[in-house]
Amino acid sequence: MTDMSLSWLPRENTLKDHQLFDNQRFSDSAPGVIYEARPVLDANGAAVDGLFSAWIWLNNPTQYNSYTTDMVKAIIAGFQKASSDRTIVAVVFTAVGDKAFCTGGNTVEYASYYAKRPNEYGEYMDLFNAMVDGILNCKKPVICRVNGMRVGGGQEIGMACDITVSSDLAIYGQAGPKHGSAPDGGSTDFLPWFLSMEDALYNCVSCETWSAYKMKMKGLITKAVPVLKKDGKFIRNPQVKTADYLEDGEIVYGEPVAAADVAKAKELIASATVDFELLDKEVNGLIWKFSNLFPHCLMKSIDGIRGKKKFFWDQMKLPNRHWLAANMNFEAYLGFNAFSTKKITGKDLIDFIKYRQMMAEGAPMDDALTSAVLGKPKA
């Protein structure tokens, strides 16, 4: 009888380690990035043996969880670690505190070090691009758990994620054209996939912030969840209209409440506590949903969707890298220094009209122009 066994084939059965980084990039101290493996919870809230979700926490709450250069390196390490860990079902990208998920790059570092050092900022942008690539290439579903404002570069790394579940106190938007840059770290690539072209353009350049409910209605995020708790009950963000969709023919869902109601809304918020119970319940529900799908079919499906975002991201990330570096000698130098010196001058923006007037006169980009458009130290 023919022996059908393949036991004669040489086989190596010791599991390989595919991780590129050890844990030295992670830290519980701020500013830093925390990496945490949490057990997957079943529908009843019980831990599942041997399966985990990776929680990557931005930890710089006193600076609205803006990322420093070292934090960018840690985020890259975190996503590679989660991607190559066989026990990880999904990644949760979130941040410490209840005020901000992320407001982008650390403007103090930008102003004090990278401004007027375009080569250095180009090196930094190589790391930034690797961070976005790390999210888009992660072989696990990535959930952005938005615990507060997601603005600027924070919006960009958030949109690189697969699904967003948000605190309803969060706001979303860009700030680049106001502070000396363009949102070319992903927003100019990703926003037209999430929003209409016109909404994408307006949101990109207006520097307005839009509520979580407005972004849910427009398709940018999957869910906006109440996080305010008063007298044991969750209440929706009182600063935003959610009870009505139309007023006088205009869509008002997700828009700010009337000016006369702002003070009352703030009083209500001050009297309530922030509780992320419902937010975490939504996140854990998604992780459990992912756990009950074929993992390779799941990731093929996700990568098929990601590919549409990556198409434009990959086209533009390198030319954008060079422009952003060069701009550190130009408008970024003005904008980031204005923002960074607010405590000294009382102003976080340059004098745009004076700047345009000097540009119209052909003024050179020198110290005289800088002095003319920046605020002055307070007496």
XYZ file of C-alpha atoms in Angstrom:
379
model
C 0.000 0.000 0.000
C 1.318 3.470 -0.941
C 2.365 5.587 2.045
C 0.398 8.892 1.760
C 2.157 10.437 4.768
C 4.322 13.496 4.214
C 6.196 13.086 7.474
C 9.414 12.774 5.493
C 9.233 16.434 4.391
C 11.572 18.667 6.420
C 9.514 21.181 8.423
C 10.415 23.945 10.865
C 7.670 24.454 13.451
C 9.094 27.066 15.821
C 7.039 30.240 15.456
C 8.897 33.164 13.915
C 8.971 36.633 15.466
C 7.986 39.168 12.795
C 8.085 42.268 14.987
C 10.529 44.980 13.935
C 10.621 46.838 17.249
C 10.874 46.002 20.916
C 8.919 47.903 23.577
C 11.462 50.660 24.177
C 9.456 53.208 22.165
C 6.445 52.947 24.494
C 6.119 54.857 27.755
C 3.521 55.602 30.399
C 5.059 59.054 30.846
C 3.821 62.057 28.890
C 4.586 62.972 26.204
C 4.587 59.414 24.973
C 2.617 56.518 23.540
C 1.141 53.687 25.591
C 0.729 50.221 24.059
C -1.766 47.954 25.789
C -3.123 44.492 24.941
C -6.675 44.038 26.266
C -8.594 40.741 26.213
C -11.348 40.498 23.613
C -14.731 40.640 25.353
C -17.627 38.479 24.201
C -21.233 39.669 23.907
C -21.680 39.175 27.668
C -18.554 41.106 28.573
C -16.490 38.026 29.459
C -12.825 37.867 28.454
C -11.978 35.432 25.649
C -8.900 33.299 26.238
C -5.910 33.999 24.026
C -7.401 36.822 21.932
C -6.665 40.516 22.423
C -7.150 43.989 21.012
C -4.176 46.355 20.859
C -4.856 49.803 22.319
C -2.446 52.494 21.153
C -2.800 55.573 23.365
C -1.518 59.053 22.541
C -0.400 60.390 25.899
C 0.241 64.128 25.810
C -2.996 65.559 27.262
C -1.550 68.901 28.420
C -0.783 69.651 24.747
C -4.055 68.189 23.435
C -2.323 64.907 22.565
C -0.249 66.496 19.823
C 2.468 64.120 18.693
C 6.163 64.821 19.129
C 8.821 63.257 16.903
C 9.418 60.495 19.460
C 5.677 59.833 19.680
C 5.494 59.408 15.893
C 8.201 56.742 16.136
C 6.239 55.001 18.888
C 3.018 55.021 16.834
C 4.884 53.386 13.942
C 6.220 50.772 16.357
C 2.775 50.226 17.869
C 1.025 49.528 14.594
C 3.784 47.197 13.396
C 3.670 45.335 16.721
C -0.108 44.930 16.566
C -0.035 43.971 12.897
C 2.442 41.137 13.435
C 0.979 39.806 16.705
C -1.037 36.629 16.016
C -3.171 37.137 19.130
C -4.413 40.620 18.153
C -7.874 40.796 16.565
C -8.130 44.581 16.107
C -6.343 47.828 16.940
C -7.903 50.707 18.873
C -6.191 54.050 18.251
C -7.139 56.519 20.980
C -5.770 59.029 23.473
C -5.580 59.902 27.154
C -8.138 62.271 28.701
C -11.471 63.644 27.515
C -10.451 66.859 25.729
C -8.595 65.701 22.623
C -7.844 62.671 20.511
C -5.147 64.624 18.713
C -4.557 68.129 17.388
C -1.718 67.106 15.090
C 1.995 67.753 15.282
C 3.451 69.448 18.329
C 3.516 73.121 17.339
C 6.052 74.024 20.036
C 8.468 71.548 18.465
C 7.541 72.764 14.982
C 8.161 76.431 15.849
C 11.245 76.072 18.019
C 13.088 73.377 16.048
C 11.698 72.565 12.600
C 10.899 76.105 11.431
C 13.749 77.393 9.226
C 15.191 73.851 9.119
C 13.539 72.425 5.987
C 15.857 69.423 5.710
C 15.072 68.440 9.287
C 11.348 68.778 8.666
C 11.704 66.640 5.552
C 13.229 63.928 7.743
C 10.326 64.363 10.153
C 7.829 64.072 7.288
C 9.425 60.762 6.306
C 8.498 59.553 9.787
C 5.018 61.070 9.517
C 4.426 59.337 6.187
C 5.615 56.066 7.716
C 3.094 56.589 10.535
C 0.186 56.969 8.099
C 1.503 54.025 6.067
C 1.683 52.003 9.282
C -2.017 52.582 9.915
C -3.039 51.911 6.313
C -0.879 48.764 6.083
C -1.796 47.268 9.473
C -3.116 43.748 8.946
C -5.735 44.193 11.637
C -8.862 46.387 11.531
C -8.126 49.815 13.013
C -10.768 51.580 15.106
C -10.281 55.256 15.910
C -11.779 55.786 19.375
C -12.207 59.553 19.425
C -12.245 60.802 23.018
C -12.118 64.524 22.144
C -11.215 66.986 19.385
C -9.699 65.490 16.207
C -8.151 68.420 14.399
C -5.291 69.086 11.972
C -2.848 66.199 11.769
C -5.011 64.398 14.310
C -7.824 64.420 11.762
C -5.417 63.030 9.183
C -4.187 60.053 11.199
C -7.794 59.490 12.298
C -9.014 59.286 8.711
C -6.275 56.756 7.943
C -8.077 54.412 10.365
C -10.833 52.075 9.142
C -13.736 52.966 11.436
C -14.328 55.887 13.782
C -16.446 55.769 16.934
C -16.608 59.143 18.608
C -17.462 60.949 21.789
C -20.267 63.344 20.901
C -18.264 66.156 22.524
C -15.581 65.794 19.834
C -15.055 68.289 17.042
C -13.387 67.712 13.678
C -11.559 69.960 11.267
C -8.390 71.368 9.764
C -6.226 74.283 10.804
C -3.343 74.348 8.308
C -4.208 77.401 6.178
C -4.716 79.398 9.379
C -1.397 78.406 10.919
C 0.956 78.344 7.971
C 0.565 74.941 6.373
C -1.657 72.861 4.120
C -3.368 69.672 5.387
C -1.248 67.511 3.092
C -0.634 64.775 5.653
C -3.730 62.979 4.376
C -6.681 65.371 4.513
C -6.334 66.582 0.927
C -6.222 62.886 -0.064
C -8.838 61.395 2.270
C -11.511 64.075 2.723
C -12.919 63.756 -0.833
C -13.519 60.039 -0.175
C -15.525 60.750 2.982
C -17.343 63.970 2.053
C -18.682 65.510 -1.129
C -15.994 67.351 -3.092
C -17.489 70.693 -2.112
C -17.769 69.805 1.585
C -14.237 68.405 1.489
C -12.840 71.599 0.006
C -14.756 73.893 2.361
C -13.860 71.849 5.433
C -10.244 71.735 4.326
C -9.730 75.485 3.868
C -12.318 77.149 6.111
C -10.591 75.941 9.295
C -14.053 75.545 10.835
C -14.598 72.703 13.264
C -17.661 70.509 12.786
C -19.403 68.478 15.461
C -19.327 64.695 15.715
C -23.044 64.613 14.843
C -22.506 66.716 11.723
C -19.655 64.452 10.653
C -21.807 61.376 11.323
C -24.548 62.817 9.118
C -22.043 63.620 6.362
C -20.433 60.177 6.488
C -17.007 60.903 7.995
C -17.522 58.734 11.096
C -19.480 55.607 11.990
C -21.010 56.601 15.321
C -21.308 59.547 17.726
C -21.913 58.373 21.292
C -23.080 60.380 24.334
C -20.425 60.633 27.038
C -21.974 63.163 29.449
C -23.654 61.633 32.476
C -25.968 63.500 34.839
C -28.020 61.974 37.653
C -27.059 58.512 36.433
C -28.273 59.049 32.857
C -26.405 59.792 29.639
C -27.313 63.037 27.887
C -26.350 64.192 24.406
C -23.983 67.097 23.848
C -26.158 70.136 24.714
C -24.000 72.469 22.609
C -25.182 70.800 19.395
C -28.633 70.494 17.796
C -29.730 66.841 17.672
C -33.495 66.948 18.300
C -34.326 68.460 14.893
C -33.104 67.923 11.361
C -34.610 70.943 9.591
C -35.302 74.541 10.569
C -36.744 76.968 8.039
C -35.639 74.716 5.196
C -32.046 74.445 6.431
C -30.384 71.286 7.753
C -29.513 72.038 11.367
C -28.709 68.566 12.707
C -25.241 68.695 14.245
C -24.980 72.495 14.064
C -24.201 74.600 17.166
C -27.133 75.703 19.298
C -28.234 79.320 19.133
C -25.928 81.846 20.794
C -28.559 82.512 23.466
C -28.417 78.836 24.506
C -24.635 78.475 24.716
C -24.275 79.566 28.347
C -27.011 77.169 29.477
C -25.340 74.324 27.547
C -21.993 75.048 29.184
C -23.626 75.067 32.627
C -25.138 71.665 31.929
C -21.783 70.272 30.801
C -20.096 71.652 33.920
C -22.678 69.937 36.122
C -22.230 66.557 34.404
C -19.380 64.058 34.376
C -17.647 62.515 31.364
C -18.088 58.761 31.191
C -16.811 56.673 28.277
C -18.900 53.602 29.144
C -21.051 53.774 25.994
C -18.083 54.657 23.800
C -16.123 51.644 25.028
C -19.189 49.447 24.658
C -19.369 50.414 20.969
C -15.647 49.785 20.511
C -15.787 46.386 22.221
C -18.851 45.488 20.157
C -16.908 46.167 16.962
C -13.978 44.092 18.172
C -16.336 41.199 18.972
C -17.911 41.555 15.526
C -14.473 41.345 13.911
C -13.618 38.342 16.090
C -16.486 36.398 14.543
C -15.374 36.845 10.930
C -12.838 34.896 8.885
C -9.658 36.905 9.580
C -8.141 36.706 6.093
C -11.449 37.417 4.354
C -11.915 40.330 6.736
C -8.525 41.852 5.965
C -8.848 41.326 2.211
C -12.146 43.229 2.377
C -10.639 46.031 4.461
C -7.543 46.325 2.282
C -9.826 46.525 -0.761
C -11.462 49.622 0.725
C -8.195 51.046 2.034
C -6.733 50.812 -1.452
C -8.958 53.659 -2.616
C -7.600 55.956 0.094
C -4.051 54.729 -0.475
C -4.244 55.437 -4.213
C -4.232 59.194 -3.752
C -2.153 59.107 -0.565
C 0.626 57.203 -2.350
C 0.481 59.560 -5.342
C 0.936 62.708 -3.274
C 2.806 61.804 -0.064
C 6.296 62.319 -1.518
C 5.718 65.618 -3.377
C 3.811 66.847 -0.333
C 6.764 65.877 1.855
C 9.070 68.138 -0.175
C 6.637 71.070 -0.266
C 5.957 70.868 3.466
C 9.703 70.840 4.144
C 10.307 73.874 1.907
C 7.374 75.711 3.479
C 9.151 75.584 6.851
C 11.233 78.456 5.471
C 8.130 80.378 4.504
C 4.561 80.612 5.814
C 4.951 77.737 8.291
C 7.722 79.711 10.000
C 5.279 82.573 10.537
C 2.216 80.511 11.396
C 3.758 78.068 13.851
C 5.679 80.799 15.657
C 2.526 82.894 15.983
C 0.652 79.933 17.448
C 3.507 78.862 19.707
C 4.039 82.351 21.211
C 0.408 83.066 22.091
C 1.223 83.280 25.810
C 3.865 85.905 25.037
C 1.914 88.037 22.552
C -1.718 87.231 23.331
C -2.276 86.346 19.657
C -2.098 82.960 17.950
C -2.376 84.229 14.364
C -0.328 86.575 12.227
C -1.735 89.822 10.856
C -3.011 88.358 7.580
C -3.964 91.699 6.047
C -0.538 93.203 6.743
C 1.078 90.068 5.322
C -0.957 90.263 2.123
C -0.223 93.979 1.787
C 3.509 93.356 2.104
C 3.313 90.482 -0.373
C 1.528 92.808 -2.817
C 4.455 95.231 -2.436
C 6.942 92.458 -3.229
C 8.442 92.469 0.259
C 11.153 89.822 0.835
C 10.621 87.068 3.374
C 12.976 88.495 5.987
C 13.070 89.487 9.648
C 11.406 92.832 8.895
C 8.375 91.091 7.389
C 8.288 88.586 10.253
C 8.386 91.344 12.838
C 5.653 93.282 11.032
C 3.131 90.426 10.923
C 3.766 88.664 14.238
C 2.222 89.862 17.492
C 4.393 91.794 19.924
C 5.303 90.664 23.441
C 2.849 91.960 26.013
C 4.136 94.634 28.348
